[in-house]
Coordinates of C-alpha atoms and ligand atoms in Angstrom, one line a residue:
Chain A
M1 CA 12.6 -11.9 -3.6
S2 CA 12.3 -9.0 -5.9
A3 CA 9.4 -7.1 -7.1
T4 CA 9.9 -8.4 -10.6
Q5 CA 8.9 -11.9 -9.8
N6 CA 5.3 -11.2 -9.1
K7 CA 2.9 -13.2 -11.1
V8 CA 1.5 -10.9 -13.7
I9 CA -2.3 -10.4 -13.8
C10 CA -3.5 -10.4 -17.3
V11 CA -6.2 -8.0 -18.1
K12 CA -8.6 -8.3 -21.0
T13 CA -10.1 -5.1 -22.3
V14 CA -13.5 -4.8 -23.9
G15 CA -14.9 -1.9 -25.8
M16 CA -11.6 0.0 -25.9
D17 CA -9.7 1.4 -28.7
S18 CA -5.9 1.9 -28.4
R19 CA -6.3 5.3 -26.8
K20 CA -8.5 3.9 -24.1
Q21 CA -6.2 1.0 -23.6
A22 CA -3.2 3.4 -23.3
V23 CA -4.8 4.9 -20.2
F24 CA -4.7 1.5 -18.5
R25 CA -1.4 0.6 -19.8
M26 CA -0.2 3.8 -18.3
A27 CA -1.9 3.2 -15.0
F28 CA -0.6 -0.3 -14.7
K29 CA 2.9 1.0 -14.6
M30 CA 2.3 3.0 -11.5
H31 CA 2.1 2.5 -7.7
T32 CA 1.2 -1.0 -7.5
M33 CA 2.9 -4.0 -6.0
Q34 CA 0.9 -6.3 -8.2
R35 CA 1.8 -6.3 -11.8
Y36 CA -1.0 -6.0 -14.3
E37 CA -0.7 -6.2 -18.0
L38 CA -3.1 -5.8 -20.9
A39 CA -3.8 -9.0 -22.6
E40 CA -2.4 -7.4 -25.8
D41 CA 1.0 -7.0 -24.0
A42 CA 1.0 -10.4 -22.3
I43 CA 1.1 -12.7 -25.3
G44 CA -0.1 -16.2 -24.6
M45 CA -1.5 -15.5 -21.1
K46 CA -5.0 -16.2 -20.2
P47 CA -6.9 -13.2 -18.9
D48 CA -7.4 -13.1 -15.1
L49 CA -9.9 -10.3 -15.2
A50 CA -11.6 -8.0 -17.7
I51 CA -12.3 -4.3 -17.8
V52 CA -15.3 -3.3 -19.9
D53 CA -15.6 0.2 -21.1
M54 CA -19.3 1.1 -21.4
D55 CA -18.8 4.4 -23.1
C56 CA -19.5 3.4 -26.7
V57 CA -22.6 3.3 -28.7
D58 CA -23.2 -0.4 -28.3
G59 CA -22.0 -0.5 -24.7
N60 CA -24.9 -2.7 -23.5
L61 CA -24.5 -5.1 -26.3
L62 CA -20.8 -5.4 -25.6
W63 CA -21.6 -6.1 -22.0
E64 CA -24.0 -8.8 -22.9
N65 CA -21.6 -10.5 -25.3
H66 CA -18.8 -10.2 -22.8
G67 CA -21.1 -11.8 -20.1
S68 CA -22.1 -14.7 -22.3
E69 CA -18.6 -15.4 -23.5
N70 CA -16.9 -15.0 -20.2
P71 CA -19.5 -15.7 -17.5
D72 CA -16.8 -16.6 -14.9
L73 CA -14.2 -13.9 -15.6
P74 CA -13.9 -11.4 -12.8
T75 CA -14.9 -8.1 -14.4
L76 CA -14.7 -4.3 -13.7
I77 CA -16.8 -1.8 -15.6
V78 CA -15.5 1.7 -16.5
S79 CA -17.8 4.5 -17.4
M80 CA -18.2 8.2 -17.5
I81 CA -21.3 7.9 -15.4
S82 CA -22.0 5.9 -12.3
L83 CA -24.1 2.8 -12.9
P84 CA -25.7 2.0 -9.6
D85 CA -27.4 -1.1 -10.9
A86 CA -24.3 -2.7 -12.3
P87 CA -23.7 -6.3 -11.3
V88 CA -19.9 -5.7 -10.9
P89 CA -17.9 -2.8 -9.5
V90 CA -17.9 0.4 -11.6
L91 CA -15.0 2.8 -11.9
V92 CA -16.1 6.2 -12.9
K93 CA -13.8 8.1 -15.1
P94 CA -11.3 9.7 -14.9
V95 CA -9.3 6.7 -13.9
R96 CA -7.8 7.4 -10.5
I97 CA -4.9 5.3 -9.4
E98 CA -6.1 5.2 -5.8
T99 CA -9.5 3.9 -6.9
L100 CA -8.4 1.6 -9.7
F101 CA -6.2 -0.7 -7.8
P102 CA -8.4 -1.2 -4.8
L103 CA -11.3 -2.0 -7.2
L104 CA -9.2 -4.4 -9.2
R105 CA -8.2 -6.2 -6.0
Q106 CA -11.9 -6.3 -5.0
V107 CA -12.9 -7.7 -8.4
L108 CA -10.2 -10.4 -8.0
S109 CA -10.9 -11.3 -4.4
E110 CA -14.7 -11.2 -4.6
R111 CA -14.7 -12.6 -8.1
T112 CA -17.4 -10.3 -9.3
T113 CA -18.3 -11.9 -12.6
P114 CA -20.9 -11.1 -15.3
G115 CA -22.2 -14.7 -15.0
R116 CA -22.8 -14.6 -11.3
Q117 CA -24.9 -11.5 -11.5
N118 CA -27.3 -10.8 -8.8
P119 CA -30.3 -9.2 -10.3
P120 CA -28.7 -5.9 -11.6
Q121 CA -30.5 -3.7 -9.2
S122 CA -28.5 -4.9 -6.2
P123 CA -24.9 -3.9 -6.1
P124 CA -22.6 -6.7 -4.9
Q125 CA -21.3 -5.1 -1.7
S126 CA -24.1 -5.5 0.8
P127 CA -23.4 -8.4 3.1
P128 CA -26.1 -10.7 4.6
L129 CA -27.6 -9.5 7.8
Q130 CA -26.9 -12.4 10.0
V131 CA -24.0 -14.4 11.4
V132 CA -21.1 -14.1 9.0
Q133 CA -18.4 -16.6 8.5
N134 CA -15.8 -14.8 6.5
A135 CA -14.5 -17.4 4.1
Q136 CA -10.9 -17.1 3.1
P137 CA -10.9 -14.7 0.2
E138 CA -9.7 -16.5 -2.9
L139 CA -7.2 -14.0 -4.1
A140 CA -7.4 -15.1 -7.6
S141 CA -5.0 -18.0 -7.2
Q142 CA -1.9 -15.9 -7.8
P143 CA 1.1 -16.5 -5.5
V144 CA 1.0 -12.9 -4.3
P145 CA 4.0 -10.7 -4.5
S146 CA 6.1 -10.0 -1.5
S147 CA 7.4 -7.1 -3.4
V148 CA 7.7 -4.4 -0.9
N149 CA 9.8 -6.7 1.0
A150 CA 11.0 -10.0 0.6
P151 CA 13.7 -10.6 3.2
S152 CA 17.2 -10.5 1.7
S153 CA 17.8 -14.1 1.2
Q154 CA 21.0 -13.5 -0.8
P155 CA 23.7 -15.3 1.2
A156 CA 26.5 -13.1 0.0
M157 CA 27.3 -10.2 2.3
Q158 CA 26.4 -6.9 0.7
K159 CA 29.1 -4.2 0.7
M160 CA 29.1 -0.5 -0.3
P161 CA 30.5 0.0 -3.7
E162 CA 33.9 1.7 -3.9
Q163 CA 32.4 4.4 -6.1
V164 CA 28.9 5.7 -5.4
G165 CA 27.0 7.0 -8.5
R166 CA 25.5 10.4 -8.1
F167 CA 22.7 12.5 -9.6
D168 CA 21.5 16.1 -9.2
P169 CA 18.0 15.9 -7.7
T170 CA 17.3 19.5 -8.6
R171 CA 17.5 18.8 -12.3
G172 CA 15.4 17.0 -14.8
L173 CA 11.8 15.9 -14.2
L174 CA 12.4 15.3 -10.6
G175 CA 13.8 18.8 -10.0
T176 CA 11.0 20.3 -12.0
L177 CA 8.4 18.6 -9.9
Q178 CA 10.1 19.7 -6.7
E179 CA 10.1 23.3 -8.0
I180 CA 6.4 23.2 -8.7
L181 CA 5.8 21.7 -5.3
Q182 CA 7.6 24.6 -3.7
A183 CA 6.1 27.3 -5.8
K184 CA 2.6 25.8 -5.1
R185 CA 1.4 26.9 -8.6
P186 CA -0.8 24.7 -10.8
S187 CA 1.5 23.9 -13.7
M188 CA 1.7 22.1 -17.0
V189 CA 4.9 20.1 -17.4
M190 CA 6.1 19.5 -21.0
I191 CA 8.5 16.8 -21.9
A192 CA 10.2 17.4 -25.3
N193 CA 7.5 20.0 -26.0
Q194 CA 4.6 17.7 -25.4
N195 CA 2.1 18.3 -22.7
S196 CA 2.8 15.6 -20.2
L197 CA 1.6 16.4 -16.7
I198 CA -0.8 18.8 -15.1
V199 CA 0.2 19.3 -11.5
F200 CA -1.9 20.7 -8.7
P201 CA 0.6 20.9 -5.9
E202 CA -1.7 22.1 -3.2
Q203 CA -4.2 19.4 -3.9
E204 CA -1.3 16.9 -4.2
R205 CA -2.8 15.7 -7.5
V206 CA -1.3 15.1 -10.9
M207 CA -3.0 14.3 -14.2
V208 CA -0.8 12.2 -16.4
L209 CA -1.4 13.0 -20.0
Q210 CA 1.2 10.9 -21.6
D211 CA 2.3 7.3 -21.6
L212 CA 4.4 6.7 -18.5
T213 CA 7.2 5.2 -20.5
Q214 CA 7.7 8.8 -21.8
L215 CA 8.1 10.0 -18.2
K216 CA 10.5 7.1 -17.4
N217 CA 12.4 7.9 -20.5
A218 CA 12.7 11.5 -19.5
C219 CA 14.1 10.4 -16.1
E220 CA 16.7 8.2 -17.8
N221 CA 17.9 10.6 -20.4
E222 CA 19.3 13.9 -19.3
G223 CA 19.1 15.3 -22.8
V224 CA 15.3 15.3 -22.8
I225 CA 14.1 18.9 -22.5
I226 CA 11.6 19.6 -19.7
T227 CA 9.7 22.8 -19.5
T228 CA 6.9 24.1 -17.5
R229 CA 4.3 26.9 -17.8
A230 CA 1.4 28.2 -15.8
L231 CA -1.8 26.3 -16.3
Q232 CA -4.2 28.0 -18.8
K233 CA -8.0 27.8 -19.3
E234 CA -7.5 25.7 -22.5
D235 CA -5.7 23.1 -20.7
K236 CA -8.8 21.2 -19.8
P237 CA -7.8 17.6 -20.4
D238 CA -10.1 15.0 -21.8
N239 CA -11.1 12.9 -18.8
R240 CA -11.3 9.8 -20.9
N241 CA -7.6 9.8 -21.7
I242 CA -5.8 10.6 -18.5
V243 CA -4.6 9.0 -15.3
V244 CA -5.0 10.9 -12.1
S245 CA -2.4 10.2 -9.4
N246 CA -1.4 11.6 -6.1
F247 CA 1.6 13.8 -6.3
V248 CA 3.6 12.1 -3.6
G249 CA 3.2 8.8 -5.3
L250 CA 4.4 10.3 -8.6
L251 CA 7.4 12.0 -7.0
W252 CA 8.4 8.7 -5.4
Q253 CA 8.2 6.9 -8.7
V254 CA 10.1 9.6 -10.6
A255 CA 12.8 9.5 -8.0
I256 CA 13.2 5.8 -8.5
W257 CA 13.4 6.2 -12.2
T258 CA 16.0 8.9 -11.8
S259 CA 18.1 7.2 -9.1
R260 CA 18.6 3.9 -10.8
G261 CA 20.9 2.8 -7.9
R262 CA 22.5 6.2 -7.5
L263 CA 22.4 8.7 -4.6
P264 CA 21.2 12.2 -4.9
D265 CA 23.8 15.0 -4.2
G266 CA 22.9 16.1 -0.7
I267 CA 23.0 12.7 0.9
P268 CA 26.5 12.1 2.1
V269 CA 27.7 8.5 2.3
H270 CA 29.1 8.8 5.8
A271 CA 26.7 11.1 7.6
P272 CA 23.9 9.3 9.4
V273 CA 20.4 9.6 7.8
K274 CA 17.1 9.0 9.4
L275 CA 13.6 8.6 8.2
K276 CA 11.1 11.1 9.7
Y277 CA 8.2 8.6 9.4
W278 CA 7.2 5.5 7.4
P279 CA 6.2 6.1 3.8
N280 CA 2.9 4.7 2.7
L281 CA 4.6 1.7 1.2
T282 CA 1.5 -0.2 0.2
R283 CA 0.6 2.5 -2.3
M284 CA 4.0 3.5 -3.6
A285 CA 6.0 2.0 -6.4
P286 CA 7.8 -0.9 -5.0
I287 CA 11.5 -1.1 -4.1
P288 CA 12.8 -4.5 -3.0
N289 CA 13.5 -4.6 0.8
A290 CA 11.7 -1.3 1.4
L291 CA 9.9 -2.5 4.5
R292 CA 13.1 -3.6 6.3
M293 CA 15.0 -0.4 5.2
A294 CA 12.2 1.8 6.5
A295 CA 12.0 -0.1 9.8
F296 CA 15.7 0.3 10.2
L297 CA 16.0 4.0 9.3
V298 CA 13.0 5.1 11.2
R299 CA 14.4 3.6 14.4
S300 CA 17.7 5.4 14.6
P301 CA 20.1 7.3 12.4
S302 CA 22.5 5.2 10.4
S303 CA 25.3 5.9 7.9
L304 CA 24.9 4.1 4.6
P305 CA 27.7 1.6 5.0
V306 CA 26.3 0.6 8.4
A307 CA 22.8 0.2 6.9
V308 CA 24.0 -2.0 4.1
R309 CA 26.0 -4.2 6.5
M310 CA 23.2 -4.5 9.1
L311 CA 20.4 -5.2 6.6
N312 CA 22.5 -7.0 4.1
V313 CA 20.5 -5.4 1.3
P314 CA 22.0 -4.5 -2.2
P315 CA 23.3 -0.9 -2.0
A316 CA 21.3 -0.1 -5.2
N317 CA 18.0 -0.9 -3.3
L318 CA 19.1 1.3 -0.4
F319 CA 20.1 4.2 -2.7
D320 CA 16.8 4.0 -4.6
F321 CA 14.9 4.0 -1.3
L322 CA 16.9 7.0 0.0
S323 CA 16.4 8.9 -3.3
A324 CA 12.6 8.3 -3.1
A325 CA 12.3 9.1 0.6
Y326 CA 14.4 12.2 0.1
S327 CA 12.3 13.4 -2.8
I328 CA 9.2 13.3 -0.7
G329 CA 10.8 15.1 2.2
L330 CA 11.0 12.1 4.6
L331 CA 14.8 11.9 5.0
D332 CA 16.8 13.7 7.7
V333 CA 20.5 14.0 7.1
I334 CA 22.3 14.5 10.4
E335 CA 25.1 16.9 9.4
S336 CA 27.0 17.4 12.7
R337 CA 30.5 16.2 12.2
R338 CA 30.9 14.8 15.6
E339 CA 27.8 12.6 15.3
A340 CA 28.7 11.7 11.8
A341 CA 32.2 10.4 12.8
E342 CA 30.8 7.7 15.0
T343 CA 27.5 6.3 13.9
P344 CA 25.6 4.9 16.9
P345 CA 25.1 1.2 16.7
V346 CA 21.6 0.0 16.0
E347 CA 19.2 -0.1 18.9
P348 CA 18.8 -3.5 20.4
V349 CA 15.8 -5.4 19.1
L350 CA 12.8 -5.6 21.3
V351 CA 12.9 -9.3 21.3
K352 CA 15.8 -11.6 20.5
D353 CA 14.4 -14.0 18.0
E354 CA 16.8 -16.8 18.7
A355 CA 15.4 -16.9 22.2
K356 CA 12.1 -17.8 20.7
G357 CA 13.6 -20.5 18.6
G358 CA 13.4 -18.4 15.5
M359 CA 9.6 -18.0 15.7
L360 CA 9.7 -14.6 14.2
S361 CA 11.8 -15.8 11.3
R362 CA 9.4 -18.7 10.8
L363 CA 6.5 -16.3 10.9
L364 CA 8.1 -14.0 8.4
R365 CA 8.8 -16.9 6.0
R366 CA 5.2 -18.0 6.4
I367 CA 3.8 -14.5 5.7
V368 CA 6.1 -13.9 2.7
G369 CA 5.0 -17.3 1.2
L370 CA 1.2 -16.6 1.6
Chain B
M1 CA 13.1 -9.6 27.9
R2 CA 9.4 -10.1 27.2
K3 CA 7.9 -13.5 27.1
L4 CA 6.1 -13.9 23.9
D5 CA 3.0 -15.9 23.3
N6 CA 2.6 -16.7 19.6
K7 CA -0.2 -14.3 18.9
I8 CA -1.0 -11.1 17.0
I9 CA -3.8 -8.8 18.0
F10 CA -6.0 -7.0 15.5
T11 CA -7.9 -4.1 16.9
G12 CA -9.8 -1.0 15.8
P13 CA -13.3 0.5 15.7
V14 CA -16.5 -1.2 14.6
G15 CA -16.3 -2.0 10.9
A16 CA -12.7 -1.2 10.4
G17 CA -12.1 -4.6 8.7
K18 CA -10.6 -6.7 11.6
T19 CA -12.6 -9.9 10.8
T20 CA -11.9 -9.4 7.1
A21 CA -8.2 -8.8 7.6
I22 CA -7.8 -11.9 9.7
G23 CA -9.6 -13.9 7.1
A24 CA -7.3 -12.6 4.4
I25 CA -4.2 -14.3 5.9
S26 CA -5.5 -17.0 8.3
D27 CA -5.1 -20.7 7.4
I28 CA -8.6 -21.4 8.7
P29 CA -11.7 -19.4 8.0
P30 CA -11.9 -17.0 11.0
V31 CA -13.8 -18.2 13.9
T32 CA -16.0 -15.3 14.6
T33 CA -18.9 -14.5 16.8
D34 CA -20.6 -11.9 14.7
A35 CA -24.1 -11.1 15.5
N36 CA -26.9 -9.1 13.9
A37 CA -26.0 -5.6 14.9
S38 CA -29.3 -3.9 14.5
D39 CA -30.3 -4.3 18.1
M40 CA -27.1 -3.3 19.7
T41 CA -25.2 -0.6 17.9
L42 CA -25.7 2.2 15.4
N43 CA -23.6 0.3 13.0
R44 CA -23.7 1.0 9.3
K45 CA -23.3 -2.7 8.5
G46 CA -25.6 -5.4 9.5
Y47 CA -23.4 -7.4 11.7
T48 CA -20.6 -6.9 14.2
T49 CA -18.2 -9.1 16.2
V50 CA -19.4 -9.4 19.7
A51 CA -16.7 -11.6 21.2
M52 CA -13.5 -12.0 19.4
D53 CA -12.2 -13.3 16.1
Y54 CA -9.8 -16.1 15.9
G55 CA -7.5 -17.1 13.0
L56 CA -4.5 -19.2 12.8
L57 CA -1.2 -19.5 10.9
H58 CA 0.7 -22.8 10.9
L59 CA 4.5 -22.4 10.9
D60 CA 6.9 -24.9 9.3
D61 CA 8.1 -26.4 12.6
G62 CA 4.5 -27.3 13.6
S63 CA 4.0 -24.4 15.9
K64 CA 1.1 -22.0 15.5
V65 CA 0.6 -18.2 15.5
H66 CA -2.8 -17.2 16.8
L67 CA -4.6 -14.2 15.3
Y68 CA -7.0 -12.5 17.6
G69 CA -9.4 -9.7 16.7
T70 CA -10.9 -7.7 19.4
P71 CA -14.6 -6.8 19.3
G72 CA -14.9 -3.3 17.9
Q73 CA -17.4 -2.0 20.4
E74 CA -15.9 -0.2 23.3
R75 CA -18.2 -1.9 25.8
F76 CA -16.0 -5.0 25.3
D77 CA -12.8 -3.2 26.2
F78 CA -12.3 -5.1 29.4
M79 CA -11.2 -8.0 27.2
W80 CA -8.5 -6.1 25.4
E81 CA -5.9 -6.2 28.0
I82 CA -6.2 -9.8 28.8
L83 CA -6.1 -10.6 25.2
S84 CA -3.0 -8.5 24.4
N85 CA -0.8 -9.8 27.2
G86 CA 2.4 -11.2 25.7
A87 CA 1.4 -10.6 22.1
I88 CA 4.0 -10.3 19.3
G89 CA 2.4 -7.0 18.2
L90 CA -0.7 -5.0 17.6
I91 CA -2.3 -4.3 14.3
L92 CA -4.6 -1.3 14.6
L93 CA -7.1 -0.8 11.7
L94 CA -8.7 2.6 11.2
D95 CA -11.8 3.0 9.1
N96 CA -11.2 6.2 7.2
S97 CA -14.9 6.6 6.4
R98 CA -15.8 7.0 10.0
Q99 CA -16.7 10.4 11.5
N100 CA -13.4 11.0 13.3
P101 CA -10.7 8.4 12.5
E102 CA -7.9 10.5 14.0
K103 CA -9.8 10.4 17.3
D104 CA -10.2 6.6 16.9
M105 CA -6.5 6.3 16.5
E106 CA -5.8 8.2 19.7
F107 CA -8.4 6.2 21.5
F108 CA -7.0 2.8 20.6
L109 CA -3.4 3.8 21.1
D110 CA -4.3 4.9 24.6
A111 CA -6.4 1.8 25.3
F112 CA -3.3 -0.4 24.4
K113 CA -0.6 1.9 25.8
D114 CA 0.5 -0.7 28.4
M115 CA 0.9 -3.3 25.7
L116 CA 2.8 -0.9 23.5
K117 CA 5.5 -0.3 26.0
G118 CA 6.9 -3.6 25.0
A119 CA 5.4 -4.5 21.6
P120 CA 5.2 -2.8 18.2
V121 CA 2.0 -1.4 16.7
V122 CA 1.4 -1.1 13.0
I123 CA -1.5 0.9 11.6
G124 CA -3.6 0.0 8.6
V125 CA -6.0 2.7 7.3
T126 CA -8.9 1.0 5.6
K127 CA -11.7 2.2 3.3
T128 CA -9.5 4.9 1.7
D129 CA -11.4 3.9 -1.5
L130 CA -14.5 5.4 0.1
K131 CA -12.8 8.4 1.7
P132 CA -9.2 9.2 0.7
T133 CA -8.5 11.7 3.5
P134 CA -6.9 11.9 6.0
T135 CA -3.9 10.4 4.1
A136 CA -1.4 8.0 5.7
G137 CA 1.0 10.9 5.7
T138 CA -1.4 13.0 7.8
Y139 CA -1.7 10.3 10.4
A140 CA 2.0 9.8 10.4
R141 CA 2.7 13.4 11.1
M142 CA 0.2 13.3 13.9
L143 CA 1.9 10.3 15.4
E144 CA 5.3 11.9 15.0
K145 CA 4.1 14.8 17.2
M146 CA 3.0 12.2 19.8
G147 CA 6.6 10.8 19.6
M148 CA 5.5 7.7 17.7
R149 CA 6.8 6.5 14.4
P150 CA 5.0 3.2 13.7
P151 CA 4.4 1.8 10.2
I152 CA 1.2 3.2 8.8
F153 CA -0.2 2.2 5.5
E154 CA -3.3 2.6 3.5
I155 CA -4.7 -0.8 3.1
D156 CA -7.8 -2.7 2.0
G157 CA -8.9 -5.1 4.6
R158 CA -9.9 -7.5 1.8
S159 CA -6.5 -7.6 0.2
R160 CA -4.2 -10.3 1.4
E161 CA -1.2 -8.5 0.0
D162 CA -2.0 -5.4 2.0
V163 CA -2.5 -7.4 5.2
K164 CA 0.7 -9.3 4.6
N165 CA 2.6 -6.0 4.4
L166 CA 1.2 -4.9 7.8
V167 CA 2.4 -8.1 9.4
M168 CA 5.8 -7.9 7.7
A169 CA 6.2 -4.3 8.8
M170 CA 5.4 -5.4 12.3
L171 CA 8.1 -8.1 12.2
F172 CA 10.7 -5.7 10.8
S173 CA 9.8 -3.2 13.4
I174 CA 10.9 -5.8 16.0
D175 CA 14.0 -6.6 14.0
P176 CA 14.8 -5.0 10.7
G177 CA 17.5 -7.6 10.1
L178 CA 15.1 -10.5 10.5
E179 CA 15.7 -13.2 7.8
G180 CA 12.9 -15.3 6.6
Ligands
GTP1 N1 -14.7 -0.5 0.7 C1 -13.9 -1.1 1.6 N2 -14.5 -2.1 2.3 C2 -13.7 -2.7 3.2 C3 -12.3 -2.4 3.3 N3 -11.8 -3.2 4.3 C4 -12.8 -3.9 4.8 N4 -14.0 -3.6 4.1 C5 -15.4 -4.2 4.3 O1 -15.9 -3.6 5.5 C6 -16.8 -4.4 6.1 C7 -16.6 -4.6 7.6 O2 -15.5 -5.4 7.8 P1 -15.3 -6.3 9.1 O3 -14.1 -7.2 8.9 O4 -16.6 -7.0 9.4 O5 -15.0 -5.3 10.2 P2 -14.7 -5.5 11.8 O6 -13.6 -4.6 12.1 O7 -14.5 -7.0 12.1 O8 -16.0 -4.9 12.5 P3 -16.6 -5.3 14.0 O9 -16.6 -6.8 14.1 O10 -18.0 -4.7 13.9 O11 -15.8 -4.6 15.0 C8 -16.8 -5.7 5.3 O12 -17.9 -5.8 4.4 C9 -15.4 -5.6 4.6 O13 -15.5 -6.4 3.4 C10 -11.8 -1.4 2.5 O14 -10.6 -1.1 2.5 N5 -12.6 -0.8 1.6
MG2 MG1 -15.5 -8.2 13.2

């Protein structure tokens, strides 16, 4: 029921030194509901797919060896240049989160393997020109995660904690990123004096220069010193060693790392809160029960105790979700005292599921189990 | 209270990924009536669905949920209403790589407006790998101005996980407290 129980997809790398691997290790920590790990980190696991880096002197030879040793292993190529004749999908550097994960999914579902190469001049995407019977995609045999949202199957009734932990969202890495967003100035963020992030607020893009564990660490330890400066000409990063992400996705992730089950100052416990609109949950770092919390809070304002009771979700999940939604500007706090005193009950559901003999519950169970 | 048939409707413009998305979650390979498109539409792919797609999910009590995909081309829109009557919800797929996906969204929401008085819609934006903008947030803010706040996610029609999330969001839109 939680995001952590997803089957890990083990990724073999070919043609990469530790610096190149670090880029993927970094990327795999972000914005994905499916967990990927480098084979080096997933001891004892058989690789589910391979990523071959062609940017080395003997790239072609590496590719041939990889193909003959692993003809059936779904494979993705990464390269500085586009390779229109490649028999498997190609990711052109720099590694962009939004491109990487869809391509990995494509590689897994279409099983683009070196062994099943079409003649190299025809890329794999073009479908046949007649009647098509879409076969069930074989999503690489993994029991796929229901991470965004397994329904809360915990039988125990969830309650608000007596004491709600708090953090100041204007401080630390989260606060720094918010400031940059507001100032709309391209900036370098340094964590403990190391260049860590290049942020282009207007383009909503971030280049991550450091291992993400450093970012996470900075969120967890208030003592870590975070500074910023204006971007300079010399700050041109080496495209081979960075991950590019969208800013909103990074803010969401940083908020979760910062929150750790606490609430930002600024969200009162008893004032109703409401979601402006749904976050793009398929492309954000997962929070257990996020789908049901979004569905609930987008519908009508609710105070936190009511939300916990109605949804029966662990308060820590709710607080992480609120922190993340708040950080990307999606949360409205309804301040009026009168409204706050009496939270309106939740809207009636469109259809009472019992009347349907629990069909919706059955369907949910079926979908989660797919 | 609405009487529900056990069915979910997938709709959206030509090539948005309806047939693919149904195939990603259906228990059976989708029954589809795709035909060579070259003679009938300025389609960028070689085939298109001319009648409707059909997929199926078996539930644990022996009942079934039917998955219907509307044909993408507008000249089949007379079928849409009949098809959508009594459905659990509507899954609207938008192809971000098309000329004007915002207008596609408005068109389809309008075409299904009667159905949407009583049933939820969820929106999946496909092919963001080919064209990243508009983002899901851009659509969501457009929808908010229209007084709508449906789930809207970037998805890949080929990803079962993404399609699952659309269906779950649809179910939680009906009842956030739904237990599986
Ligand atoms: N790159 C990319 N391709 C996709 C995505 N989703 C679906 N496709 C592909 O888009 C093509 C069209 O998908 P279909 O499922 O046939 O689209 P459809 O909505 O049924 O189209 P019509 O039947 O013509 O209305 C297929 O080749 C899919 O594999 C996506 O997110 N990205
Ligand atoms: Mg079709």
